[in-house]
Tab-separated table of C-alpha atoms in Angstrom:
chain	number	residue	atom	x	y	z
P	1	UNK	CA	11.833	10.034	9.529
P	2	UNK	CA	11.930	7.735	12.503
P	3	UNK	CA	14.983	9.341	14.012
P	4	UNK	CA	13.311	12.663	14.762
P	5	UNK	CA	9.654	12.442	14.016
P	6	UNK	CA	8.210	9.219	15.246
P	7	UNK	CA	7.737	7.329	12.013
P	8	UNK	CA	4.913	4.869	12.381
P	9	UNK	CA	7.286	2.011	11.597
P	10	UNK	CA	9.433	2.116	14.743
P	11	UNK	CA	8.652	-1.151	16.502
P	12	UNK	CA	10.088	-3.691	18.876
P	13	UNK	CA	10.922	-6.500	16.492
P	14	UNK	CA	11.110	-10.074	17.645
P	15	UNK	CA	14.646	-11.417	17.614
P	16	UNK	CA	13.611	-14.913	16.547
P	17	UNK	CA	12.775	-15.515	12.893
P	18	UNK	CA	10.374	-18.483	13.098
P	19	UNK	CA	8.349	-19.798	10.148
P	20	UNK	CA	4.715	-18.688	10.136
P	21	UNK	CA	2.122	-21.436	9.617
P	22	UNK	CA	0.159	-21.083	6.378
P	23	UNK	CA	-3.145	-20.374	8.138
P	24	UNK	CA	-1.679	-18.074	10.772
P	25	UNK	CA	-1.382	-14.369	10.070
P	26	UNK	CA	1.884	-12.749	11.165
P	27	UNK	CA	1.679	-10.903	14.443
P	28	UNK	CA	1.946	-7.143	14.255
P	29	UNK	CA	5.120	-5.875	15.885
P	30	UNK	CA	4.582	-4.059	19.146
P	31	UNK	CA	5.251	-0.351	19.027
P	32	UNK	CA	7.757	1.164	21.429
P	33	UNK	CA	5.473	3.809	22.895
P	34	UNK	CA	8.137	5.046	25.322
P	35	UNK	CA	10.377	5.976	22.361
P	36	UNK	CA	7.589	8.081	20.859
P	37	UNK	CA	7.070	9.768	24.218
P	38	UNK	CA	10.780	10.422	24.684
P	39	UNK	CA	10.917	11.923	21.191
P	40	UNK	CA	7.885	14.081	21.881
P	41	UNK	CA	9.305	15.190	25.232
P	42	UNK	CA	12.524	16.252	23.491
P	43	UNK	CA	10.653	18.301	20.862
P	44	UNK	CA	8.574	19.945	23.614
P	45	UNK	CA	11.763	20.675	25.532
P	46	UNK	CA	13.256	22.334	22.450
P	47	UNK	CA	10.211	24.604	22.077
P	48	UNK	CA	10.350	25.491	25.766
P	49	UNK	CA	14.025	26.430	25.915
P	50	UNK	CA	14.019	28.220	22.547
P	51	UNK	CA	10.963	30.397	23.184
P	52	UNK	CA	11.193	30.886	26.959
P	53	UNK	CA	14.969	30.743	27.357
P	54	UNK	CA	15.414	34.478	26.760
P	55	UNK	CA	13.285	35.244	29.813
P	56	UNK	CA	14.597	32.256	31.781
P	57	UNK	CA	18.335	32.001	30.942
P	58	UNK	CA	18.756	29.215	33.499
P	59	UNK	CA	17.015	26.889	31.009
P	60	UNK	CA	18.725	28.369	27.939
P	61	UNK	CA	22.081	27.278	26.587
P	62	UNK	CA	25.059	27.722	28.889
P	63	UNK	CA	27.142	30.679	27.635
P	64	UNK	CA	30.223	28.432	27.503
P	65	UNK	CA	31.216	25.760	30.038
P	66	UNK	CA	28.410	24.059	31.933
P	67	UNK	CA	25.208	22.282	30.979
P	68	UNK	CA	21.770	23.894	31.172
P	69	UNK	CA	18.418	22.360	30.253
P	70	UNK	CA	18.682	23.493	26.617
P	71	UNK	CA	22.004	21.708	26.261
P	72	UNK	CA	20.301	18.318	26.597
P	73	UNK	CA	18.079	18.751	23.528
P	74	UNK	CA	20.572	17.995	20.746
P	75	UNK	CA	22.130	14.928	22.444
P	76	UNK	CA	18.643	13.587	23.205
P	77	UNK	CA	17.714	13.879	19.514
P	78	UNK	CA	20.908	12.122	18.465
P	79	UNK	CA	20.359	9.390	21.054
P	80	UNK	CA	16.836	8.827	19.662
P	81	UNK	CA	18.268	8.698	16.136
P	82	UNK	CA	20.585	5.912	17.237
P	83	UNK	CA	17.839	3.925	18.962
P	84	UNK	CA	15.608	4.068	15.895
P	85	UNK	CA	18.260	2.966	13.387
P	86	UNK	CA	18.346	-0.799	14.170
P	87	UNK	CA	14.571	-0.892	14.596
P	88	UNK	CA	13.940	0.568	11.135
P	89	UNK	CA	16.802	-1.063	9.211
P	90	UNK	CA	15.972	-4.520	10.527
P	91	UNK	CA	12.951	-4.512	8.240
P	92	UNK	CA	15.145	-3.976	5.142
P	93	UNK	CA	17.269	-7.126	4.656
P	94	UNK	CA	18.651	-5.952	1.289
P	95	UNK	CA	21.762	-3.870	1.963
P	96	UNK	CA	21.551	-1.833	-1.254
P	97	UNK	CA	17.955	-0.857	-0.560
P	98	UNK	CA	18.897	0.047	3.006
P	99	UNK	CA	21.799	2.224	1.824
P	100	UNK	CA	19.516	3.953	-0.693
P	101	UNK	CA	16.958	4.695	2.013
P	102	UNK	CA	19.639	6.102	4.315
P	103	UNK	CA	21.139	8.335	1.611
P	104	UNK	CA	17.755	9.687	0.500
P	105	UNK	CA	16.752	10.448	4.071
P	106	UNK	CA	20.096	12.151	4.710
P	107	UNK	CA	19.620	14.402	1.668
P	108	UNK	CA	16.135	15.341	2.842
P	109	UNK	CA	17.474	16.242	6.267
P	110	UNK	CA	20.195	18.411	4.703
P	111	UNK	CA	17.656	20.185	2.496
P	112	UNK	CA	15.326	21.033	5.363
P	113	UNK	CA	18.254	22.015	7.554
P	114	UNK	CA	19.544	24.541	5.020
P	115	UNK	CA	16.063	25.864	4.338
P	116	UNK	CA	15.147	26.347	8.005
P	117	UNK	CA	18.474	27.357	9.551
P	118	UNK	CA	20.587	28.505	6.634
P	119	UNK	CA	19.131	31.994	6.806
P	120	UNK	CA	16.400	31.730	4.142
P	121	UNK	CA	13.583	31.733	6.686
P	122	UNK	CA	13.376	34.773	8.975
P	123	UNK	CA	10.294	33.546	10.860
P	124	UNK	CA	8.708	34.321	13.195
P	125	UNK	CA	10.073	37.808	13.888
P	126	UNK	CA	10.572	39.156	10.381
P	127	UNK	CA	8.064	38.972	7.523
P	128	UNK	CA	10.650	38.291	4.840
P	129	UNK	CA	12.491	35.413	3.208
P	130	UNK	CA	15.773	35.017	1.397
P	131	UNK	CA	19.455	34.714	2.160
P	132	UNK	CA	22.626	36.204	0.740
P	133	UNK	CA	24.635	33.190	-0.429
P	134	UNK	CA	27.760	34.967	0.810
P	135	UNK	CA	26.279	34.769	4.318
P	136	UNK	CA	24.389	31.438	4.269
P	137	UNK	CA	24.854	29.248	7.324
P	138	UNK	CA	25.895	25.767	6.223
P	139	UNK	CA	25.539	23.966	9.546
P	140	UNK	CA	22.578	23.484	11.864
P	141	UNK	CA	20.513	21.039	13.893
P	142	UNK	CA	19.163	18.904	11.052
P	143	UNK	CA	22.524	18.947	9.270
P	144	UNK	CA	24.193	17.524	12.384
P	145	UNK	CA	21.479	14.893	12.697
P	146	UNK	CA	21.950	14.038	9.009
P	147	UNK	CA	25.695	13.464	9.468
P	148	UNK	CA	25.261	11.311	12.568
P	149	UNK	CA	22.437	9.337	10.976
P	150	UNK	CA	24.405	8.734	7.761
P	151	UNK	CA	27.588	7.534	9.478
P	152	UNK	CA	25.957	5.314	12.101
P	153	UNK	CA	23.332	3.853	9.750
P	154	UNK	CA	25.975	2.930	7.165
P	155	UNK	CA	28.127	1.284	9.834
P	156	UNK	CA	25.050	-0.645	10.992
P	157	UNK	CA	24.285	-1.808	7.448
P	158	UNK	CA	27.838	-2.777	6.519
P	159	UNK	CA	28.555	-4.666	9.754
P	160	UNK	CA	25.243	-6.435	10.288
P	161	UNK	CA	26.060	-9.664	8.420
P	162	UNK	CA	27.250	-11.180	11.697
P	163	UNK	CA	23.886	-10.403	13.235
P	164	UNK	CA	21.834	-12.043	10.490
P	165	UNK	CA	20.846	-14.718	12.987
P	166	UNK	CA	19.864	-13.227	16.283
P	167	UNK	CA	20.787	-15.192	19.349
P	168	UNK	CA	17.941	-14.814	21.907
P	169	UNK	CA	20.305	-15.325	24.820
P	170	UNK	CA	22.871	-12.653	25.557
P	171	UNK	CA	25.084	-11.909	28.509
P	172	UNK	CA	25.983	-8.425	29.711
P	173	UNK	CA	29.132	-8.281	27.577
P	174	UNK	CA	28.132	-10.363	24.541
P	175	UNK	CA	25.974	-7.536	23.160
P	176	UNK	CA	29.086	-5.342	23.043
P	177	UNK	CA	31.088	-8.118	21.370
P	178	UNK	CA	28.350	-8.741	18.806
P	179	UNK	CA	28.500	-5.119	17.654
P	180	UNK	CA	32.205	-4.471	18.207
P	181	UNK	CA	32.489	-2.583	14.903
P	182	UNK	CA	30.341	0.228	16.262
P	183	UNK	CA	32.603	0.640	19.275
P	184	UNK	CA	35.712	0.585	17.071
P	185	UNK	CA	34.198	3.466	15.078
P	186	UNK	CA	33.458	5.262	18.358
P	187	UNK	CA	37.071	4.796	19.472
P	188	UNK	CA	38.321	6.216	16.163
P	189	UNK	CA	36.035	9.228	16.513
P	190	UNK	CA	37.265	9.911	20.047
P	191	UNK	CA	40.889	9.610	18.930
P	192	UNK	CA	40.484	11.953	15.945
P	193	UNK	CA	38.415	14.467	17.928
P	194	UNK	CA	40.829	14.680	20.862
P	195	UNK	CA	43.874	14.787	18.583
P	196	UNK	CA	42.459	17.726	16.633
P	197	UNK	CA	40.984	19.502	19.665
P	198	UNK	CA	44.259	19.490	21.617
P	199	UNK	CA	46.781	19.204	18.787
P	200	UNK	CA	45.879	21.905	16.267
P	201	UNK	CA	47.708	25.216	16.545
P	202	UNK	CA	45.232	28.110	16.508
P	203	UNK	CA	46.818	31.273	15.067
P	204	UNK	CA	45.635	34.858	15.447
P	205	UNK	CA	42.531	35.585	13.375
P	206	UNK	CA	40.448	38.488	12.124
P	207	UNK	CA	36.772	39.113	11.513
P	208	UNK	CA	34.574	41.993	10.380
P	209	UNK	CA	31.330	42.849	12.169
P	210	UNK	CA	28.293	42.612	9.861
P	211	UNK	CA	25.491	44.000	12.027
P	212	UNK	CA	23.665	47.210	11.033
P	213	UNK	CA	22.460	47.627	14.631
P	214	UNK	CA	25.994	47.619	16.044
P	215	UNK	CA	28.143	50.697	16.460
P	216	UNK	CA	31.025	48.515	15.245
P	217	UNK	CA	29.325	47.540	11.970
P	218	UNK	CA	32.029	47.233	9.312
P	219	UNK	CA	34.822	47.235	11.891
P	220	UNK	CA	37.544	44.584	11.604
P	221	UNK	CA	38.861	43.060	14.833
P	222	UNK	CA	41.923	40.927	15.471
P	223	UNK	CA	41.798	38.106	18.041
P	224	UNK	CA	45.170	37.103	19.484
P	225	UNK	CA	45.706	33.357	19.960
P	226	UNK	CA	48.854	31.575	18.816
P	227	UNK	CA	48.170	28.577	21.083
P	228	UNK	CA	47.110	24.954	20.946
P	229	UNK	CA	44.936	22.843	23.254
P	230	UNK	CA	42.897	25.781	24.598
P	231	UNK	CA	39.163	25.296	25.220
P	232	UNK	CA	38.266	28.958	25.760
P	233	UNK	CA	35.864	30.817	23.407
P	234	UNK	CA	38.334	32.650	21.123
P	235	UNK	CA	41.181	30.153	20.689
P	236	UNK	CA	39.740	26.637	20.454
P	237	UNK	CA	40.340	24.282	17.527
P	238	UNK	CA	36.607	23.764	16.926
P	239	UNK	CA	36.086	27.389	15.935
P	240	UNK	CA	39.354	27.511	14.014
P	241	UNK	CA	38.411	24.557	11.785
P	242	UNK	CA	34.996	26.071	11.039
P	243	UNK	CA	36.489	29.436	10.147
P	244	UNK	CA	39.023	27.817	7.817
P	245	UNK	CA	36.734	25.257	6.160
P	246	UNK	CA	33.288	26.881	6.194
P	247	UNK	CA	34.408	30.508	6.156
P	248	UNK	CA	33.745	32.955	8.968
P	249	UNK	CA	30.791	34.485	7.091
P	250	UNK	CA	28.995	31.135	7.047
P	251	UNK	CA	28.852	30.382	10.778
P	252	UNK	CA	26.273	31.293	13.434
P	253	UNK	CA	26.114	35.042	14.099
P	254	UNK	CA	24.711	34.997	17.650
P	255	UNK	CA	26.619	32.420	19.734
P	256	UNK	CA	25.648	31.762	23.337
P	257	UNK	CA	28.924	33.220	24.608
P	258	UNK	CA	27.441	36.699	24.019
P	259	UNK	CA	25.644	36.198	27.368
P	260	UNK	CA	28.858	35.363	29.269
P	261	UNK	CA	30.277	37.521	32.039
P	262	UNK	CA	33.106	38.650	29.785
P	263	UNK	CA	30.671	40.044	27.210
P	264	UNK	CA	27.251	40.932	28.647
P	265	UNK	CA	26.529	43.778	31.074
P	266	UNK	CA	23.774	41.594	32.541
P	267	UNK	CA	24.909	37.951	32.396
P	268	UNK	CA	23.466	35.453	31.712
P	269	UNK	CA	20.837	37.559	29.893
P	270	UNK	CA	21.102	38.815	26.330
P	271	UNK	CA	22.140	42.437	26.858
P	272	UNK	CA	24.461	45.131	25.463
P	273	UNK	CA	28.145	44.324	25.645
P	274	UNK	CA	30.419	45.682	28.321
P	275	UNK	CA	32.652	48.575	27.329
P	276	UNK	CA	35.581	46.340	28.232
P	277	UNK	CA	34.250	43.318	26.298
P	278	UNK	CA	37.034	41.509	24.392
P	279	UNK	CA	36.928	41.510	20.604
P	280	UNK	CA	35.785	37.882	20.325
P	281	UNK	CA	32.436	38.789	21.953
P	282	UNK	CA	31.437	40.340	18.615
P	283	UNK	CA	32.585	37.333	16.563
P	284	UNK	CA	30.440	34.532	15.127
P	285	UNK	CA	30.829	30.912	16.242
P	286	UNK	CA	29.208	27.728	14.920
P	287	UNK	CA	27.714	25.545	17.706
P	288	UNK	CA	26.925	22.799	15.159
P	289	UNK	CA	30.299	22.945	13.417
P	290	UNK	CA	32.477	20.323	11.768
P	291	UNK	CA	34.640	18.987	14.597
P	292	UNK	CA	31.872	19.181	17.192
P	293	UNK	CA	29.534	17.314	14.823
P	294	UNK	CA	32.109	14.541	14.479
P	295	UNK	CA	32.077	14.208	18.261
P	296	UNK	CA	28.255	14.298	18.224
P	297	UNK	CA	28.228	10.999	16.307
P	298	UNK	CA	29.151	9.373	19.636
P	299	UNK	CA	25.719	10.254	21.046
P	300	UNK	CA	24.090	8.390	18.163
P	301	UNK	CA	26.347	5.350	18.594
P	302	UNK	CA	25.353	5.140	22.260
P	303	UNK	CA	21.696	5.391	21.271
P	304	UNK	CA	22.307	2.647	18.698
P	305	UNK	CA	23.495	0.347	21.488
P	306	UNK	CA	20.256	0.973	23.380
P	307	UNK	CA	18.307	0.022	20.263
P	308	UNK	CA	20.299	-3.204	20.002
P	309	UNK	CA	19.484	-4.019	23.616
P	310	UNK	CA	15.806	-3.410	22.879
P	311	UNK	CA	15.934	-5.917	20.018
P	312	UNK	CA	18.064	-8.675	21.564
P	313	UNK	CA	16.828	-8.702	25.177
P	314	UNK	CA	13.179	-9.656	25.391
P	315	UNK	CA	12.392	-9.222	29.109
P	316	UNK	CA	12.053	-5.879	30.849
P	317	UNK	CA	14.515	-6.566	33.645
P	318	UNK	CA	17.361	-7.518	31.316
P	319	UNK	CA	16.805	-4.433	29.188
P	320	UNK	CA	16.677	-2.091	32.171
P	321	UNK	CA	19.792	-3.641	33.675
P	322	UNK	CA	21.739	-2.968	30.470
P	323	UNK	CA	20.370	0.549	30.050
P	324	UNK	CA	20.744	1.720	33.636
P	325	UNK	CA	24.253	0.356	34.204
P	326	UNK	CA	25.645	2.018	31.102
P	327	UNK	CA	23.696	5.220	31.728
P	328	UNK	CA	25.006	5.560	35.286
P	329	UNK	CA	28.539	4.724	34.143
P	330	UNK	CA	28.400	7.462	31.490
P	331	UNK	CA	27.060	10.011	33.954
P	332	UNK	CA	29.777	9.154	36.471
P	333	UNK	CA	32.562	9.357	33.892
P	334	UNK	CA	31.282	12.664	32.541
P	335	UNK	CA	31.026	14.299	35.957
P	336	UNK	CA	34.467	13.019	36.949
P	337	UNK	CA	36.006	14.509	33.803
P	338	UNK	CA	34.254	17.823	34.418
P	339	UNK	CA	34.758	18.292	38.148
P	340	UNK	CA	38.394	17.189	38.043
P	341	UNK	CA	38.888	19.912	35.380
P	342	UNK	CA	40.210	17.308	32.941
P	343	UNK	CA	37.583	18.009	30.243
P	344	UNK	CA	34.849	20.572	30.949
P	345	UNK	CA	31.202	20.127	30.033
P	346	UNK	CA	30.756	22.195	26.888
P	347	UNK	CA	27.971	21.933	24.334
P	348	UNK	CA	29.592	24.372	21.907
P	349	UNK	CA	32.678	22.137	21.652
P	350	UNK	CA	30.715	18.885	22.215
P	351	UNK	CA	33.404	17.679	24.603
P	352	UNK	CA	33.782	14.065	25.722
P	353	UNK	CA	32.470	14.869	29.213
P	354	UNK	CA	29.432	16.492	27.597
P	355	UNK	CA	28.826	13.379	25.486
P	356	UNK	CA	28.957	11.173	28.591
P	357	UNK	CA	26.708	13.310	30.809
P	358	UNK	CA	24.039	14.006	28.199
P	359	UNK	CA	23.998	10.434	26.857
P	360	UNK	CA	23.785	9.097	30.410
P	361	UNK	CA	20.899	11.477	31.098
P	362	UNK	CA	19.168	10.379	27.889
P	363	UNK	CA	19.564	6.754	28.958
P	364	UNK	CA	18.004	7.395	32.368
P	365	UNK	CA	15.144	9.509	30.995
P	366	UNK	CA	14.306	6.900	28.377
P	367	UNK	CA	14.532	4.104	30.967
P	368	UNK	CA	12.128	6.003	33.222
P	369	UNK	CA	9.763	6.483	30.283
P	370	UNK	CA	10.010	2.783	29.441
P	371	UNK	CA	9.161	1.766	33.005
P	372	UNK	CA	6.204	4.117	33.347
P	373	UNK	CA	4.739	3.531	29.892
P	374	UNK	CA	5.712	0.100	28.565
P	375	UNK	CA	5.798	-1.688	31.924
P	376	UNK	CA	3.348	0.155	34.171
P	377	UNK	CA	1.049	1.126	31.309
P	378	UNK	CA	0.716	4.826	32.217
P	379	UNK	CA	0.242	5.811	28.577
P	380	UNK	CA	-2.661	8.214	29.116
P	381	UNK	CA	-0.549	10.411	31.379
P	382	UNK	CA	1.959	11.057	28.601
P	383	UNK	CA	-0.331	11.036	25.575
P	384	UNK	CA	0.431	14.690	24.558
P	385	UNK	CA	4.127	13.789	24.249
P	386	UNK	CA	3.206	10.618	22.361
P	387	UNK	CA	1.242	12.620	19.797
P	388	UNK	CA	4.079	15.106	19.361
P	389	UNK	CA	6.604	12.274	19.065
P	390	UNK	CA	4.614	10.578	16.315
P	391	UNK	CA	4.555	13.774	14.242
P	392	UNK	CA	7.732	15.386	15.529
P	393	UNK	CA	8.970	16.755	12.195
P	394	UNK	CA	5.757	18.736	11.751
P	395	UNK	CA	5.894	20.163	15.277
P	396	UNK	CA	9.605	20.915	14.961
P	397	UNK	CA	9.142	22.896	11.754
P	398	UNK	CA	5.931	24.685	12.691
P	399	UNK	CA	6.647	25.403	16.361
P	400	UNK	CA	10.348	25.097	17.149
P	401	UNK	CA	11.382	26.845	13.910
P	402	UNK	CA	8.519	29.366	14.182
P	403	UNK	CA	7.058	28.805	10.706
P	404	UNK	CA	3.426	28.764	11.926
P	405	UNK	CA	3.956	31.802	14.170
P	406	UNK	CA	5.564	33.591	11.232
P	407	UNK	CA	2.509	32.829	9.102
P	408	UNK	CA	0.170	34.176	11.789
P	409	UNK	CA	2.344	37.293	12.218
P	410	UNK	CA	1.876	37.958	8.518
P	411	UNK	CA	-1.749	38.905	9.255
P	412	UNK	CA	-1.395	42.043	11.357
P	413	UNK	CA	-3.588	45.073	12.125
P	414	UNK	CA	-2.249	48.555	11.386
P	415	UNK	CA	1.267	47.711	12.640
P	416	UNK	CA	3.408	44.595	11.899
P	417	UNK	CA	3.944	44.211	15.644
P	418	UNK	CA	0.187	44.166	16.306
P	419	UNK	CA	-0.454	40.480	15.605
P	420	UNK	CA	-2.590	37.723	17.076
P	421	UNK	CA	0.491	36.114	18.640
P	422	UNK	CA	1.436	39.390	20.340
P	423	UNK	CA	-2.162	39.979	21.502
P	424	UNK	CA	-2.421	36.501	23.064
P	425	UNK	CA	0.934	36.891	24.812
P	426	UNK	CA	0.032	40.291	26.259
P	427	UNK	CA	-3.670	39.948	27.101
P	428	UNK	CA	-4.064	36.261	27.918
P	429	UNK	CA	-0.812	35.600	29.731
P	430	UNK	CA	1.481	38.542	30.595
P	431	UNK	CA	-1.140	41.019	31.846
P	432	UNK	CA	-3.074	38.334	33.707
P	433	UNK	CA	-0.002	37.270	35.671
P	434	UNK	CA	1.523	40.786	35.820
P	435	UNK	CA	4.861	39.287	34.822
P	436	UNK	CA	6.570	39.037	31.454
P	437	UNK	CA	8.698	36.078	32.582
P	438	UNK	CA	5.790	34.032	33.945
P	439	UNK	CA	3.501	35.080	31.100
P	440	UNK	CA	5.946	34.007	28.379
P	441	UNK	CA	6.618	30.706	30.149
P	442	UNK	CA	2.895	29.906	30.370
P	443	UNK	CA	2.349	31.053	26.786
P	444	UNK	CA	4.998	28.617	25.548
P	445	UNK	CA	3.579	25.739	27.611
P	446	UNK	CA	-0.094	26.221	26.731
P	447	UNK	CA	-0.246	28.190	23.467
P	448	UNK	CA	2.638	26.376	21.800
P	449	UNK	CA	3.451	22.969	23.302
P	450	UNK	CA	-0.076	21.965	24.343
P	451	UNK	CA	-1.579	23.518	21.213
P	452	UNK	CA	0.675	21.496	18.933
P	453	UNK	CA	0.115	18.369	21.015
P	454	UNK	CA	-3.604	18.704	20.255
P	455	UNK	CA	-2.931	19.317	16.545
P	456	UNK	CA	-0.609	16.291	16.432
P	457	UNK	CA	-3.270	14.230	18.221
P	458	UNK	CA	-5.887	15.184	15.614
P	459	UNK	CA	-3.500	14.287	12.802
P	460	UNK	CA	-2.750	10.985	14.533
P	461	UNK	CA	-6.441	10.149	14.588
P	462	UNK	CA	-6.587	10.938	10.866
P	463	UNK	CA	-3.491	8.828	10.190
P	464	UNK	CA	-1.515	11.818	8.873
P	465	UNK	CA	2.222	11.949	9.553
P	466	UNK	CA	5.061	14.032	8.102
P	467	UNK	CA	7.699	11.490	7.116
P	468	UNK	CA	11.058	12.010	5.486
C-alpha cells in the first residue's frame, strides 16, 4: 500500500521511454527516499499526538477552530497518497489492470478501517473485542484515505491517455495544462462542498446519551438550530449530513469539541463538563464524515500534482521551484482566508482554508526532506523515519492503533491494570522525571516511536513489508 505504508515499488520513474539495447540490462528506478521519510515522519507524528496529546493538549487536535500539530497528520497522509499514485500507476499501462488494483486496494483499506476504528477493537485500554452493529462507526482514517485514493486514482487512470508520451521539457504552467482534468475535478469538489456547507438548512435535532459513566445516560437532548451557513459545532451542515445519512449512533462518540471552553471545566484538557455546558457538548460528531471527506480529496489531488512534478521534471531545481511556489501560495491563501474570518481553519469540517494551510505545510515539509535527503544525502540522519515509512501499515496498526500494546496488556499480574506497559511508564519514565507529562512524552518517543523504528528496520533488513 504505497499511499500509507511505503510500498517498495514507489520510485522516481524516468519520463523518457527509450529502447533498451539487447545486451544492456534495464536500469533500476531510483527510489524516492524522501517520500519514505516523509511517510515515516507522519506515522511517528500520529503516534506522538495520539498517545501524548492527552497530557500535552497543545499538540492534540484543536477543539474546534484552529490548527494544532495533530491536525496536520490526516492531510499529510492524504498528500502522500496523492504523490504515490502516479509513481505506482505508471508501471501499469493496462487501464483495466490498474482499475482492478485500485479497487482491490480500496476494499482492503475499508476492511482494515472498519476493523480498527469501527468499534470492534477496544485496544489498548480494554481487554475485549466486539461491536454492537447498532453502534458501529462507519467512518475513520483508513476509510477517508480509501475514498480519496479511489477517486483520485480513477481520475488519474481515466485521463492519462494524453500523458502516454511524456514530454521531458515542461514550463511552469504546462504541467497544470497537461493534467487539467484533475484540476477540473478539484473545482467541482470545491463547488459542491461550499454549496452544501453554506446552503443546507440545518434544523433542530435530538440525540440520546449512551454512556454508562455519565449521569445523563439515557437522557434525550434537543439542540436548537434552524439555520444555514453556520460553522459552529452544533449547527453545521457537515454534522447534519452525517446524522441524516450515517445515523447519529454511527458517528464518533468523543469529538474534540468536548475539550472546548464551552464544554470542559479545564480547557483544553479532557475534563468533566461545566454545569452550564450546552447540550451539544454531550453529542457525538464524526471528524471523518461524508462532506468533510469529500473536501479531503483536495489534499490528495494536490499531492498528485507533486507526484507529477517528480515524474516530469528531472532536475532538482525545477522540482523545488514548482513545489515551493505552490506550497507558499497555498499557505498564504489559507492564512488569508482564516485571519480575514472568511473561512476558519477547521479540521473537523475540513474547510478550504484548512486544506490550503495543511497542504502547503505538507509541500514545504516534503521539499525540506527532499533537499536534505535526496540532494544533500543526509539519509543516515533520518533512517528511523525511513524504516517506519517503508513499513508504515504495520507501525500504524501495531502502534498508532494500539494493537501491540493491547496484546501486552493482556498479560497482567494480579490486576488488569498491572501490566508491563504500565510498569515501564511508571518506573522507567514518570518516576525518573517526577512528572507525568514529561514521562509520558518520553515514553511515547522512546518506547513507542523509536522501538517501532527498530522493529521496522529489522523487518527491512529481512525484506518483510506489510503491503495492501
